[in-house]
GROMACS .gro file of C-alpha atoms in nm:
model
  455
    1MET     CA    1   0.006   0.006   0.012
    2LYS     CA    2   0.125   0.344  -0.076
    3SER     CA    3   0.248   0.566   0.203
    4ILE     CA    4   0.117   0.912   0.254
    5LEU     CA    5   0.238   1.226   0.446
    6PHE     CA    6  -0.033   1.471   0.535
    7ILE     CA    7   0.045   1.850   0.574
    8ILE     CA    8  -0.126   2.110   0.753
    9PRO     CA    9   0.009   2.419   0.645
   10TRP     CA   10   0.068   2.701   0.913
   11SER     CA   11  -0.120   3.029   0.969
   12GLY     CA   12   0.108   3.309   0.909
   13PHE     CA   13   0.016   3.472   1.227
   14TYR     CA   14   0.319   3.325   1.414
   15ILE     CA   15   0.558   3.365   1.136
   16GLY     CA   16   0.859   3.559   1.317
   17ARG     CA   17   0.660   3.553   1.645
   18SER     CA   18   0.880   3.378   1.910
   19GLY     CA   19   0.798   3.313   2.282
   20CYS     CA   20   0.419   3.300   2.229
   21SER     CA   21   0.230   3.190   2.543
   22PHE     CA   22   0.016   2.884   2.469
   23ALA     CA   23  -0.175   2.930   2.747
   24GLU     CA   24  -0.272   3.264   2.606
   25GLU     CA   25  -0.296   3.178   2.244
   26PRO     CA   26  -0.392   2.797   2.249
   27GLU     CA   27  -0.422   2.588   1.954
   28ARG     CA   28  -0.684   2.286   1.895
   29PRO     CA   29  -0.518   1.993   1.789
   30PRO     CA   30  -0.595   1.881   1.417
   31GLU     CA   31  -0.858   1.613   1.476
   32GLY     CA   32  -0.976   1.578   1.148
   33VAL     CA   33  -0.637   1.500   0.977
   34VAL     CA   34  -0.529   1.270   1.279
   35GLY     CA   35  -0.885   1.089   1.237
   36LEU     CA   36  -0.809   1.059   0.858
   37ALA     CA   37  -0.482   0.944   0.929
   38THR     CA   38  -0.567   0.699   1.187
   39PHE     CA   39  -0.813   0.540   0.936
   40LEU     CA   40  -0.569   0.472   0.682
   41LYS     CA   41  -0.293   0.379   0.938
   42SER     CA   42  -0.557   0.099   1.061
   43LYS     CA   43  -0.624  -0.028   0.702
   44GLY     CA   44  -0.229  -0.077   0.658
   45ALA     CA   45  -0.125   0.246   0.501
   46PRO     CA   46   0.234   0.388   0.620
   47VAL     CA   47   0.138   0.740   0.739
   48LYS     CA   48   0.297   1.055   0.895
   49VAL     CA   49   0.161   1.397   0.988
   50ALA     CA   50   0.342   1.726   0.927
   51ASP     CA   51   0.160   1.975   1.160
   52MET     CA   52   0.325   2.290   1.042
   53GLN     CA   53   0.144   2.498   1.284
   54GLN     CA   54   0.276   2.327   1.584
   55MET     CA   55   0.622   2.301   1.417
   56LEU     CA   56   0.624   2.657   1.336
   57ARG     CA   57   0.557   2.763   1.708
   58SER     CA   58   0.780   2.517   1.843
   59ASN     CA   59   1.052   2.672   1.640
   60ASP     CA   60   0.971   3.017   1.769
   61GLY     CA   61   0.818   3.143   1.443
   62ASP     CA   62   1.145   3.049   1.249
   63ALA     CA   63   0.976   2.979   0.901
   64GLN     CA   64   1.293   2.848   0.734
   65GLN     CA   65   1.370   2.609   1.006
   66THR     CA   66   1.034   2.486   0.996
   67TYR     CA   67   1.067   2.437   0.616
   68ALA     CA   68   1.389   2.259   0.678
   69ASP     CA   69   1.231   2.014   0.922
   70LEU     CA   70   0.957   1.945   0.661
   71TRP     CA   71   1.218   1.856   0.394
   72GLN     CA   72   1.372   1.654   0.640
   73LEU     CA   73   1.073   1.460   0.700
   74CYS     CA   74   1.029   1.426   0.352
   75THR     CA   75   1.374   1.288   0.284
   76GLU     CA   76   1.347   1.052   0.578
   77PHE     CA   77   1.002   0.915   0.527
   78LYS     CA   78   1.001   0.888   0.135
   79PRO     CA   79   0.619   0.926   0.087
   80ASP     CA   80   0.450   0.828  -0.217
   81CYS     CA   81   0.170   1.092  -0.200
   82ILE     CA   82   0.138   1.386   0.007
   83GLY     CA   83  -0.178   1.549   0.121
   84MET     CA   84  -0.266   1.897   0.222
   85SER     CA   85  -0.603   1.959   0.416
   86PHE     CA   86  -0.665   2.351   0.469
   87PHE     CA   87  -0.934   2.590   0.494
   88THR     CA   88  -0.984   2.909   0.332
   89ALA     CA   89  -0.778   3.080   0.597
   90ARG     CA   90  -0.465   2.908   0.521
   91PHE     CA   91  -0.487   2.891   0.147
   92GLU     CA   92  -0.185   3.130   0.056
   93TYR     CA   93   0.023   2.904   0.301
   94ALA     CA   94  -0.084   2.609   0.129
   95ARG     CA   95   0.050   2.765  -0.181
   96ASP     CA   96   0.375   2.849  -0.016
   97VAL     CA   97   0.429   2.488   0.108
   98PHE     CA   98   0.355   2.359  -0.246
   99VAL     CA   99   0.605   2.604  -0.405
  100TYR     CA  100   0.873   2.488  -0.166
  101LEU     CA  101   0.812   2.119  -0.186
  102THR     CA  102   0.819   2.158  -0.593
  103ARG     CA  103   1.140   2.323  -0.578
  104LYS     CA  104   1.316   2.116  -0.331
  105TYR     CA  105   1.186   1.790  -0.502
  106ASN     CA  106   1.317   1.944  -0.857
  107GLU     CA  107   1.660   1.996  -0.705
  108SER     CA  108   1.693   1.656  -0.549
  109THR     CA  109   1.731   1.328  -0.654
  110LEU     CA  110   1.399   1.200  -0.503
  111CYS     CA  111   1.117   1.104  -0.700
  112ARG     CA  112   0.859   1.377  -0.662
  113PRO     CA  113   0.551   1.240  -0.474
  114PHE     CA  114   0.184   1.298  -0.587
  115ILE     CA  115   0.054   1.606  -0.429
  116PHE     CA  116  -0.303   1.638  -0.367
  117ALA     CA  117  -0.518   1.875  -0.172
  118GLY     CA  118  -0.841   1.810   0.055
  119GLY     CA  119  -1.037   1.991   0.324
  120VAL     CA  120  -1.285   2.254   0.327
  121HIS     CA  121  -1.138   2.507   0.076
  122PRO     CA  122  -1.050   2.253  -0.173
  123THR     CA  123  -1.395   2.103  -0.164
  124LEU     CA  124  -1.611   2.427  -0.193
  125LEU     CA  125  -1.365   2.603  -0.434
  126PRO     CA  126  -1.199   2.342  -0.662
  127HIS     CA  127  -1.155   2.568  -0.948
  128THR     CA  128  -1.015   2.846  -0.742
  129THR     CA  129  -0.792   2.630  -0.594
  130TYR     CA  130  -0.630   2.507  -0.920
  131ARG     CA  131  -0.603   2.860  -1.019
  132HIS     CA  132  -0.358   2.949  -0.784
  133ILE     CA  133  -0.210   2.608  -0.695
  134PRO     CA  134  -0.167   2.321  -0.955
  135PHE     CA  135  -0.218   2.015  -0.722
  136ASP     CA  136  -0.212   1.693  -0.905
  137ALA     CA  137  -0.545   1.613  -0.757
  138LEU     CA  138  -0.817   1.734  -0.523
  139VAL     CA  139  -1.047   1.537  -0.299
  140ILE     CA  140  -1.397   1.658  -0.280
  141GLY     CA  141  -1.589   1.586   0.060
  142GLU     CA  142  -1.493   1.338   0.302
  143GLY     CA  143  -1.144   1.176   0.275
  144GLU     CA  144  -1.140   0.813   0.422
  145LEU     CA  145  -1.320   0.600   0.136
  146PRO     CA  146  -1.155   0.788  -0.178
  147LEU     CA  147  -0.815   0.791  -0.025
  148LEU     CA  148  -0.813   0.424   0.082
  149GLN     CA  149  -0.882   0.339  -0.273
  150PHE     CA  150  -0.599   0.555  -0.384
  151LEU     CA  151  -0.337   0.415  -0.162
  152SER     CA  152  -0.479   0.062  -0.254
  153GLY     CA  153  -0.357   0.139  -0.591
  154VAL     CA  154  -0.683   0.243  -0.780
  155SER     CA  155  -0.629   0.508  -1.050
  156PRO     CA  156  -0.731   0.859  -0.921
  157HIS     CA  157  -0.935   0.890  -1.245
  158GLU     CA  158  -1.159   0.600  -1.131
  159ILE     CA  159  -1.219   0.720  -0.777
  160LYS     CA  160  -1.555   0.918  -0.683
  161GLY     CA  161  -1.442   1.206  -0.528
  162PHE     CA  162  -1.109   1.288  -0.718
  163PHE     CA  163  -1.118   1.605  -0.903
  164MET     CA  164  -0.834   1.609  -1.142
  165PRO     CA  165  -0.693   1.913  -1.343
  166GLY     CA  166  -0.911   1.940  -1.672
  167ASP     CA  167  -1.209   1.784  -1.512
  168THR     CA  168  -1.519   1.971  -1.543
  169GLU     CA  169  -1.787   1.783  -1.319
  170VAL     CA  170  -1.707   1.778  -0.933
  171VAL     CA  171  -1.837   1.483  -0.770
  172LYS     CA  172  -1.829   1.440  -0.378
  173ALA     CA  173  -1.675   1.123  -0.222
  174ASP     CA  174  -1.876   0.859  -0.087
  175VAL     CA  175  -1.887   0.859   0.299
  176ILE     CA  176  -1.881   0.612   0.587
  177ASP     CA  177  -2.217   0.625   0.684
  178ASN     CA  178  -2.177   0.452   1.034
  179LEU     CA  179  -1.949   0.650   1.226
  180ASP     CA  180  -1.887   0.395   1.481
  181ASP     CA  181  -1.669   0.192   1.220
  182LEU     CA  182  -1.399   0.439   1.249
  183PRO     CA  183  -1.107   0.357   1.495
  184PHE     CA  184  -1.025   0.580   1.778
  185PRO     CA  185  -0.790   0.876   1.706
  186ASP     CA  186  -0.432   0.793   1.730
  187TRP     CA  187  -0.290   1.118   1.891
  188SER     CA  188   0.062   0.971   1.874
  189LEU     CA  189   0.084   1.082   1.497
  190ILE     CA  190   0.132   1.442   1.624
  191ASP     CA  191   0.329   1.605   1.914
  192ILE     CA  192   0.047   1.588   2.183
  193ASP     CA  193   0.256   1.719   2.456
  194PHE     CA  194   0.240   2.058   2.268
  195TYR     CA  195  -0.152   2.054   2.258
  196THR     CA  196  -0.201   1.929   2.602
  197GLN     CA  197  -0.013   2.208   2.770
  198PRO     CA  198  -0.232   2.397   3.006
  199SER     CA  199  -0.417   2.688   2.852
  200PHE     CA  200  -0.730   2.912   2.868
  201GLN     CA  201  -0.910   2.750   2.619
  202ILE     CA  202  -1.243   2.681   2.822
  203SER     CA  203  -1.225   2.954   3.100
  204TYR     CA  204  -1.045   3.280   3.075
  205ALA     CA  205  -0.982   3.252   3.441
  206GLU     CA  206  -0.853   2.903   3.489
  207LYS     CA  207  -0.610   2.699   3.269
  208ASP     CA  208  -0.661   2.327   3.212
  209SER     CA  209  -0.529   2.079   2.968
  210VAL     CA  210  -0.775   2.024   2.693
  211MET     CA  211  -0.853   1.802   2.406
  212PRO     CA  212  -1.115   1.810   2.141
  213ILE     CA  213  -1.358   1.535   2.052
  214THR     CA  214  -1.628   1.515   1.777
  215PHE     CA  215  -1.958   1.329   1.862
  216GLY     CA  216  -2.088   1.352   1.516
  217ARG     CA  217  -2.045   1.507   1.167
  218GLY     CA  218  -2.280   1.801   0.997
  219CYS     CA  219  -2.550   2.001   1.148
  220MET     CA  220  -2.925   1.982   1.137
  221TYR     CA  221  -2.965   2.357   1.058
  222ARG     CA  222  -2.845   2.561   0.776
  223CYS     CA  223  -2.793   2.937   0.878
  224ASN     CA  224  -2.685   3.155   0.591
  225PHE     CA  225  -2.356   3.278   0.741
  226CYS     CA  226  -2.234   2.928   0.803
  227ALA     CA  227  -2.051   2.662   0.595
  228HIS     CA  228  -2.032   2.398   0.872
  229ASN     CA  229  -2.264   2.125   0.685
  230CYS     CA  230  -2.199   2.248   0.325
  231PHE     CA  231  -2.083   1.903   0.235
  232LEU     CA  232  -2.155   1.718   0.557
  233TYR     CA  233  -2.463   1.518   0.622
  234ALA     CA  234  -2.555   1.475   0.972
  235ARG     CA  235  -2.503   1.164   1.151
  236CYS     CA  236  -2.339   1.065   1.485
  237HIS     CA  237  -2.159   0.803   1.713
  238SER     CA  238  -2.346   0.593   1.919
  239ALA     CA  239  -2.325   0.667   2.298
  240ASP     CA  240  -2.127   0.362   2.377
  241TYR     CA  241  -1.886   0.423   2.102
  242PHE     CA  242  -1.836   0.780   2.191
  243ILE     CA  243  -1.824   0.702   2.578
  244ARG     CA  244  -1.514   0.450   2.487
  245LYS     CA  245  -1.381   0.717   2.256
  246MET     CA  246  -1.355   0.935   2.566
  247GLN     CA  247  -1.200   0.706   2.762
  248HIS     CA  248  -0.936   0.643   2.479
  249VAL     CA  249  -0.841   0.979   2.444
  250ALA     CA  250  -0.819   1.093   2.795
  251LYS     CA  251  -0.579   0.768   2.864
  252GLN     CA  252  -0.376   0.840   2.554
  253CYS     CA  253  -0.346   1.201   2.627
  254GLY     CA  254  -0.366   1.242   2.997
  255VAL     CA  255  -0.641   1.450   3.007
  256SER     CA  256  -0.967   1.497   3.178
  257TYR     CA  257  -1.121   1.791   3.007
  258PHE     CA  258  -1.291   1.817   2.650
  259ILE     CA  259  -1.424   2.046   2.400
  260ILE     CA  260  -1.702   1.877   2.231
  261GLN     CA  261  -1.638   1.976   1.856
  262ASP     CA  262  -2.001   1.948   1.706
  263SER     CA  263  -2.227   2.267   1.597
  264SER     CA  264  -2.471   2.155   1.877
  265ILE     CA  265  -2.499   1.848   2.088
  266GLY     CA  266  -2.854   1.937   2.092
  267ASN     CA  267  -2.884   1.818   1.717
  268PHE     CA  268  -2.849   1.458   1.827
  269ARG     CA  269  -3.036   1.516   2.143
  270THR     CA  270  -3.186   1.160   2.221
  271THR     CA  271  -2.833   1.026   2.163
  272TRP     CA  272  -2.630   1.275   2.390
  273LYS     CA  273  -2.877   1.223   2.652
  274GLN     CA  274  -2.788   0.862   2.675
  275VAL     CA  275  -2.395   0.987   2.682
  276CYS     CA  276  -2.498   1.185   2.973
  277HIS     CA  277  -2.675   0.905   3.160
  278ARG     CA  278  -2.364   0.677   3.115
  279LEU     CA  279  -2.126   0.936   3.225
  280ILE     CA  280  -2.353   1.006   3.546
  281GLU     CA  281  -2.338   0.640   3.593
  282MET     CA  282  -1.950   0.629   3.586
  283GLY     CA  283  -1.941   0.934   3.830
  284SER     CA  284  -1.900   1.218   3.580
  285PRO     CA  285  -1.518   1.142   3.528
  286TYR     CA  286  -1.473   1.413   3.280
  287LYS     CA  287  -1.531   1.796   3.251
  288TRP     CA  288  -1.645   1.925   2.913
  289TRP     CA  289  -1.747   2.226   2.688
  290ALA     CA  290  -2.022   2.174   2.437
  291ASN     CA  291  -2.200   2.407   2.176
  292LEU     CA  292  -2.583   2.425   2.216
  293ARG     CA  293  -2.835   2.621   2.024
  294ALA     CA  294  -3.072   2.865   2.215
  295ASN     CA  295  -3.391   2.686   2.073
  296GLN     CA  296  -3.264   2.339   2.221
  297VAL     CA  297  -3.257   2.455   2.572
  298ASP     CA  298  -3.490   2.338   2.863
  299GLU     CA  299  -3.422   2.330   3.233
  300ASP     CA  300  -3.417   1.961   3.238
  301PHE     CA  301  -3.202   1.917   2.966
  302LEU     CA  302  -2.938   2.181   3.101
  303ARG     CA  303  -2.938   1.984   3.461
  304LEU     CA  304  -2.881   1.681   3.267
  305LEU     CA  305  -2.576   1.839   3.101
  306LYS     CA  306  -2.419   1.962   3.410
  307ALA     CA  307  -2.456   1.630   3.624
  308ALA     CA  308  -2.303   1.468   3.331
  309GLY     CA  309  -2.004   1.708   3.389
  310CYS     CA  310  -2.062   2.015   3.157
  311ILE     CA  311  -1.875   2.315   3.283
  312LYS     CA  312  -1.966   2.572   2.998
  313LEU     CA  313  -2.195   2.599   2.710
  314PHE     CA  314  -2.135   2.779   2.403
  315PHE     CA  315  -2.431   2.973   2.257
  316GLY     CA  316  -2.430   3.157   1.895
  317PHE     CA  317  -2.707   3.430   1.976
  318GLU     CA  318  -2.526   3.625   1.699
  319SER     CA  319  -2.762   3.947   1.714
  320GLY     CA  320  -2.993   4.125   1.969
  321SER     CA  321  -3.211   4.200   1.658
  322GLN     CA  322  -3.477   3.951   1.547
  323ARG     CA  323  -3.451   4.106   1.215
  324VAL     CA  324  -3.104   4.050   1.185
  325LEU     CA  325  -3.146   3.682   1.314
  326ASN     CA  326  -3.425   3.622   1.059
  327ARG     CA  327  -3.225   3.735   0.794
  328MET     CA  328  -2.947   3.480   0.885
  329ASN     CA  329  -3.202   3.211   0.894
  330LYS     CA  330  -3.086   3.132   1.255
  331ARG     CA  331  -3.398   2.999   1.335
  332ILE     CA  332  -3.378   3.116   1.709
  333THR     CA  333  -3.562   3.410   1.869
  334ILE     CA  334  -3.444   3.659   2.113
  335ASP     CA  335  -3.679   3.533   2.412
  336GLN     CA  336  -3.527   3.171   2.339
  337CYS     CA  337  -3.150   3.365   2.406
  338ARG     CA  338  -3.299   3.535   2.714
  339ARG     CA  339  -3.445   3.205   2.852
  340ALA     CA  340  -3.131   3.024   2.791
  341ALA     CA  341  -2.922   3.261   2.975
  342GLU     CA  342  -3.172   3.285   3.244
  343LEU     CA  343  -3.137   2.899   3.297
  344CYS     CA  344  -2.757   2.900   3.272
  345HIS     CA  345  -2.767   3.175   3.570
  346LYS     CA  346  -3.008   2.981   3.769
  347LEU     CA  347  -2.830   2.652   3.740
  348ASP     CA  348  -2.478   2.824   3.798
  349LEU     CA  349  -2.380   2.712   3.434
  350PRO     CA  350  -2.129   2.915   3.296
  351PHE     CA  351  -2.194   3.016   2.918
  352TYR     CA  352  -2.022   3.200   2.642
  353THR     CA  353  -2.212   3.371   2.381
  354SER     CA  354  -2.116   3.496   2.022
  355TYR     CA  355  -2.220   3.771   1.822
  356ILE     CA  356  -2.175   3.889   1.460
  357VAL     CA  357  -2.150   4.255   1.346
  358ASN     CA  358  -2.151   4.393   1.000
  359TYR     CA  359  -2.411   4.174   0.882
  360PHE     CA  360  -2.618   4.235   0.548
  361ASP     CA  361  -2.799   4.558   0.596
  362GLU     CA  362  -2.739   4.572   0.948
  363GLU     CA  363  -2.831   4.951   1.111
  364GLU     CA  364  -2.712   5.124   1.442
  365SER     CA  365  -3.040   5.065   1.577
  366ASP     CA  366  -2.976   4.644   1.540
  367LEU     CA  367  -2.632   4.701   1.708
  368ARG     CA  368  -2.788   4.894   1.995
  369LEU     CA  369  -3.010   4.592   2.024
  370THR     CA  370  -2.729   4.353   2.048
  371GLU     CA  371  -2.545   4.567   2.329
  372GLU     CA  372  -2.890   4.550   2.521
  373LEU     CA  373  -2.913   4.168   2.498
  374ILE     CA  374  -2.543   4.129   2.584
  375ARG     CA  375  -2.584   4.336   2.911
  376GLU     CA  376  -2.934   4.164   2.986
  377THR     CA  377  -2.778   3.824   2.950
  378ARG     CA  378  -2.463   3.874   3.134
  379PRO     CA  379  -2.264   3.598   2.986
  380THR     CA  380  -1.951   3.451   3.153
  381SER     CA  381  -1.754   3.525   2.837
  382LEU     CA  382  -1.836   3.657   2.501
  383ALA     CA  383  -1.696   3.696   2.140
  384VAL     CA  384  -1.788   3.975   1.880
  385ASN     CA  385  -1.686   3.885   1.511
  386LYS     CA  386  -1.712   4.097   1.194
  387PHE     CA  387  -1.934   3.886   0.948
  388SER     CA  388  -1.733   3.772   0.651
  389PRO     CA  389  -1.903   3.565   0.379
  390ILE     CA  390  -1.716   3.259   0.393
  391PRO     CA  391  -1.707   2.992   0.085
  392GLY     CA  392  -1.953   2.707   0.132
  393SER     CA  393  -2.225   2.941   0.318
  394ILE     CA  394  -2.563   3.052   0.171
  395ASP     CA  395  -2.449   3.407   0.198
  396TYR     CA  396  -2.148   3.356   0.003
  397ASP     CA  397  -2.311   3.156  -0.262
  398THR     CA  398  -2.619   3.416  -0.296
  399ASN     CA  399  -2.391   3.758  -0.266
  400GLU     CA  400  -2.078   3.621  -0.458
  401GLU     CA  401  -2.096   3.900  -0.736
  402ARG     CA  402  -2.102   4.150  -0.441
  403ILE     CA  403  -1.782   4.003  -0.303
  404LYS     CA  404  -1.579   3.889  -0.609
  405PRO     CA  405  -1.466   4.250  -0.697
  406TYR     CA  406  -1.258   4.248  -0.345
  407ILE     CA  407  -1.114   3.906  -0.414
  408LYS     CA  408  -0.842   3.953  -0.664
  409THR     CA  409  -0.552   3.761  -0.524
  410ILE     CA  410  -0.486   3.420  -0.303
  411HIS     CA  411  -0.407   3.685  -0.022
  412ASP     CA  412  -0.733   3.827  -0.045
  413TRP     CA  413  -0.895   3.470  -0.028
  414THR     CA  414  -0.696   3.406   0.292
  415MET     CA  415  -0.788   3.745   0.451
  416LEU     CA  416  -1.180   3.639   0.357
  417GLY     CA  417  -1.135   3.304   0.547
  418MET     CA  418  -0.974   3.459   0.839
  419LEU     CA  419  -1.333   3.654   0.874
  420VAL     CA  420  -1.146   3.991   0.786
  421SER     CA  421  -1.462   4.139   0.585
  422PRO     CA  422  -1.352   4.293   0.239
  423ARG     CA  423  -1.607   4.564   0.256
  424LEU     CA  424  -1.866   4.707   0.510
  425PHE     CA  425  -2.204   4.524   0.469
  426GLY     CA  426  -2.386   4.731   0.720
  427ASN     CA  427  -2.632   5.025   0.629
  428MET     CA  428  -2.422   5.299   0.813
  429PRO     CA  429  -2.142   5.501   0.730
  430GLU     CA  430  -1.798   5.341   0.805
  431GLU     CA  431  -1.700   5.556   1.090
  432ASP     CA  432  -2.026   5.485   1.274
  433PHE     CA  433  -1.971   5.121   1.230
  434GLU     CA  434  -1.603   5.129   1.365
  435ARG     CA  435  -1.698   5.324   1.639
  436TRP     CA  436  -1.982   5.059   1.757
  437TYR     CA  437  -1.733   4.777   1.683
  438LYS     CA  438  -1.488   4.930   1.918
  439HIS     CA  439  -1.738   4.971   2.146
  440LEU     CA  440  -1.857   4.621   2.157
  441ARG     CA  441  -1.494   4.457   2.154
  442GLY     CA  442  -1.447   4.702   2.470
  443LEU     CA  443  -1.736   4.519   2.624
  444LYS     CA  444  -1.602   4.185   2.523
  445LYS     CA  445  -1.274   4.265   2.701
  446TYR     CA  446  -1.422   4.351   2.996
  447ILE     CA  447  -1.653   4.082   3.059
  448ASN     CA  448  -1.391   3.802   2.936
  449SER     CA  449  -1.130   3.983   3.191
  450HIS     CA  450  -1.392   3.958   3.487
  451GLU     CA  451  -1.475   3.587   3.416
  452ASP     CA  452  -1.564   3.410   3.714
  453THR     CA  453  -1.529   3.029   3.776
  454SER     CA  454  -1.638   3.016   4.120
  455GLN     CA  455  -2.010   2.915   4.055
   0.00000   0.00000   0.00000
C-alpha cells in the first residue's frame, strides 16, 4: 500500500513571532486530519503527519527552520504521496508549502510524490484552488473512502471524489455512514505534549489541559452565514462508542477536560442524553464544554448536562435584533436567547455567547439591540466577530457578485477565510460602524477579563 504524508499548513500569524504563550494563545489539535490518518493507518498504510502550525510555534516562529524540518521529514519518510488539508484562511500558506516542496524535489534526486489537497477550501472552491495551486488532484468531500482506494492502487481517475486537472464535473466522495466503524484517533501521530499544555481554552480565568472530541458530523440547521454542513450530512456516534472514545483519548493524552467539537449537541439530543446518563453512572469523570442552540434549551436538559460534567456551554446568539436573526436564517428568537441565559444563571452553569456584527444591511439600531442583549443576559464570556461571507455559506453563494470584486489575489482569499471582511455590509457610514465595533469589543474585553469560575 502507498505511503502518505499529511501536511497541515501553518497560519502566517506566528511567522517571526517567538515566545508565544500557549496558555494565552492555545491551539486546538487537528482532530480531522489525525482521524483520517488513523483510519488509513488502521488499513495498513504507512502514514505520517506534518503539523506545520505546531512545528512553526515550536521553532519560535522561524519559518525557514520549519521548512527545513518539513524537508527532512520528506527525505526520511519518502512518501509516495503528500496530502494537504486546509481552510480558506490558510490558502496562501498551502501555496507557499506547495511551491517550496516542488522546488526541493526538483533540486533533489528523490522522486516527486503525488501531491493532492483536500479539506474545506478545495472541496468548496476546486476551480479557485487550481487557479492558484497546480495540485495533482483534489479530494472533494470526506477523505476516508477515496484515499483508501487511492493508496490501495486504484487510479485517481476512477475514484469518486477525486477531481483532476481538466475535469469539469465535481463529484463528492462517498462517505462512511456508520461513524462507529472509524477507529479511535491515534494522537501519537502528532506532538500531543504541545497541545495538552494547560491553557485558557475553556475559561479565561483558569488553565486546563484540554482535548477536542467530535460526537458527530454535519448539522441539522443551515444558517446563512455558516459553512459547517455544506458538504457533510448529519450523523453521530452511538453513545457506547463515544464513551469509549472519551476513555481512549483521556488515557492516551492524559486529560480529563474536553471540548465537544459539534455545532450543537442538541442536534442529536436523544443520543446525547444517553451519553450523559452513561457518564453520570460512571461518576461524571470528565469535564467538558459543548455548543448548544438557544432553541434546544430547557431546564431538565441543562440539569442533565451539568450533572454529566458540562462546565460551560457556547451559544451563538449572533444578534440582539430579531430582524437580523431572521435574515441570517438562524431559526432562534431573542426570547429563546434570554431564556437560555436565564436558565444558565439559575443553574450556575457558565456560558459563552457569540455575536456577529457587520451583517447585511445591519443598522445602528440593530447594534444597539445587540448591546442591550449582551448586558441583559450577562454571559460568562463573550465573542464579537465581524461578518465575512465565507465560501460554502449561503451568504457567499447568494452574494458572490458583491464579494468577487474585492477578492483578486490568493491573499485576499486568505483574509476572507480569516473573517477579515473585504467591505462594509451594514447600512451605516463606516466611521459609525467602527465606533460601534470598538465599543462592543471593549465590552467583550471587560466581560472576559472578569470571568468568574467560582460558581
